[in-house]
């Protein structure tokens, strides 16, 4: 979300049925809308990676991200991850129901060489 979309979100938040938060950086606005403006909205957290363990988070920033994720993940209605190992880690770390798994890679199949 960029600064030009924020006014549109604020104007229309009451009409949302679902807010799909892709990654940790979009989770704050989704949770804030649910908590303060639209209690009926369903929030989905779609963690495309093991968010707090990525290389771009270091030091205090990582500590704050982990704390925010721990608090926020309990406020969402569903969690989606891309692998069984990440789903298991989130379930154990945050004591939540097992996240839904949506793989974002193709299944391996051997391609026959054309004769």
Short mmCIF file of C-alpha atoms in Angstrom, two decimals:
data_model
loop_
_atom_site.label_atom_id
_atom_site.label_comp_id
_atom_site.label_asym_id
_atom_site.label_seq_id
_atom_site.Cartn_x
_atom_site.Cartn_y
_atom_site.Cartn_z
CA UNK A 1 0.00 0.00 0.00
CA UNK A 2 1.37 3.40 -0.86
CA UNK A 3 0.40 6.86 0.37
CA UNK A 4 -1.95 7.49 -2.56
CA UNK A 5 -4.15 4.51 -1.61
CA UNK A 6 -4.51 5.35 2.09
CA UNK A 7 -7.29 7.95 1.61
CA UNK A 8 -9.25 5.45 -0.51
CA UNK A 9 -8.89 2.77 2.16
CA UNK A 10 -9.98 5.16 4.91
CA UNK A 11 -12.99 6.30 2.86
CA UNK A 12 -14.19 2.76 2.13
CA UNK A 13 -13.18 0.64 5.17
CA UNK A 14 -16.77 0.29 6.40
CA UNK A 15 -17.74 -1.54 3.19
CA UNK A 16 -15.01 -4.21 3.35
CA UNK A 17 -15.99 -7.84 3.95
CA UNK A 18 -12.44 -9.18 3.89
CA UNK A 19 -9.03 -7.58 4.16
CA UNK A 20 -6.27 -9.77 2.72
CA UNK A 21 -2.93 -8.67 4.17
CA UNK A 22 -0.06 -9.85 2.01
CA UNK A 23 2.98 -10.05 4.28
CA UNK A 24 3.74 -8.43 7.60
CA UNK A 25 4.12 -4.91 6.23
CA UNK A 26 0.41 -4.72 5.32
CA UNK A 27 -0.91 -6.35 8.49
CA UNK A 28 -1.05 -3.16 10.66
CA UNK A 29 -3.70 -1.42 8.57
CA UNK A 30 -5.85 -4.55 8.34
CA UNK A 31 -5.79 -5.19 12.08
CA UNK A 32 -6.34 -1.49 12.88
CA UNK A 33 -9.42 -1.35 10.64
CA UNK A 34 -10.82 -4.48 12.29
CA UNK A 35 -10.17 -3.29 15.85
CA UNK A 36 -11.21 0.35 15.54
CA UNK A 37 -13.55 0.80 12.59
CA UNK A 38 -15.14 -2.38 11.26
CA UNK A 39 -15.44 -5.23 13.77
CA UNK A 40 -17.25 -7.42 11.21
CA UNK A 41 -14.46 -7.43 8.63
CA UNK A 42 -12.51 -10.67 8.27
CA UNK A 43 -8.73 -10.25 8.17
CA UNK A 44 -6.53 -12.79 6.40
CA UNK A 45 -2.77 -12.75 7.00
CA UNK A 46 -0.94 -14.23 4.02
CA UNK A 47 2.65 -14.80 5.08
CA UNK A 48 4.51 -15.44 1.84
CA UNK A 49 7.69 -16.16 3.81
CA UNK A 50 8.70 -16.78 7.40
CA UNK A 51 8.29 -13.04 7.81
CA UNK A 52 10.29 -12.24 10.93
CA UNK A 53 13.24 -14.38 9.86
CA UNK A 54 13.92 -12.72 6.52
CA UNK A 55 17.29 -11.10 5.94
CA UNK A 56 15.95 -7.56 5.68
CA UNK A 57 14.93 -7.51 9.37
CA UNK A 58 17.78 -7.07 11.85
CA UNK A 59 18.24 -6.03 15.47
CA UNK A 60 15.54 -3.88 17.03
CA UNK A 61 13.49 -3.93 13.83
CA UNK A 62 13.30 -7.75 13.99
CA UNK A 63 12.37 -7.69 17.69
CA UNK A 64 9.57 -5.19 17.03
CA UNK A 65 8.34 -7.16 13.99
CA UNK A 66 8.16 -10.35 16.05
CA UNK A 67 6.26 -8.59 18.83
CA UNK A 68 3.82 -7.02 16.41
CA UNK A 69 3.28 -10.29 14.57
CA UNK A 70 2.66 -12.13 17.87
CA UNK A 71 0.00 -9.61 18.89
CA UNK A 72 -1.59 -9.21 15.45
CA UNK A 73 -1.79 -12.86 14.47
CA UNK A 74 -4.25 -13.46 17.30
CA UNK A 75 -6.56 -10.78 15.85
CA UNK A 76 -6.78 -12.21 12.32
CA UNK A 77 -9.43 -14.65 11.14
CA UNK A 78 -7.16 -16.82 9.01
CA UNK A 79 -3.46 -17.31 8.30
CA UNK A 80 -2.06 -18.57 4.99
CA UNK A 81 1.50 -19.75 4.42
CA UNK A 82 3.38 -21.16 1.43
CA UNK A 83 4.95 -24.24 2.99
CA UNK A 84 4.23 -26.95 5.52
CA UNK A 85 7.33 -26.00 7.56
CA UNK A 86 6.30 -22.34 7.85
CA UNK A 87 2.72 -23.34 8.76
CA UNK A 88 4.08 -25.62 11.49
CA UNK A 89 6.45 -22.93 12.80
CA UNK A 90 3.65 -20.34 13.04
CA UNK A 91 1.32 -22.81 14.73
CA UNK A 92 3.90 -23.69 17.37
CA UNK A 93 5.33 -20.20 17.83
CA UNK A 94 1.99 -18.39 18.20
CA UNK A 95 -0.21 -21.24 19.46
CA UNK A 96 -2.73 -20.78 16.65
CA UNK A 97 -4.74 -23.19 14.52
CA UNK A 98 -2.71 -24.64 11.69
CA UNK A 99 -2.50 -22.05 8.90
CA UNK A 100 -3.94 -22.78 5.49
CA UNK A 101 -1.34 -23.89 2.98
CA UNK A 102 -1.25 -22.36 -0.50
CA UNK A 103 1.91 -23.40 -2.30
CA UNK A 104 3.32 -20.86 -4.70
CA UNK A 105 5.48 -23.16 -6.77
CA UNK A 106 4.69 -25.75 -9.43
CA UNK A 107 4.68 -29.47 -8.80
CA UNK A 108 7.69 -31.26 -10.20
CA UNK A 109 7.07 -33.39 -13.22
CA UNK A 110 9.58 -34.91 -15.54
CA UNK A 111 9.29 -33.63 -19.10
CA UNK A 112 9.66 -36.25 -21.80
CA UNK A 113 12.12 -35.45 -24.52
CA UNK A 114 10.41 -35.24 -27.90
CA UNK A 115 11.78 -37.65 -30.48
#
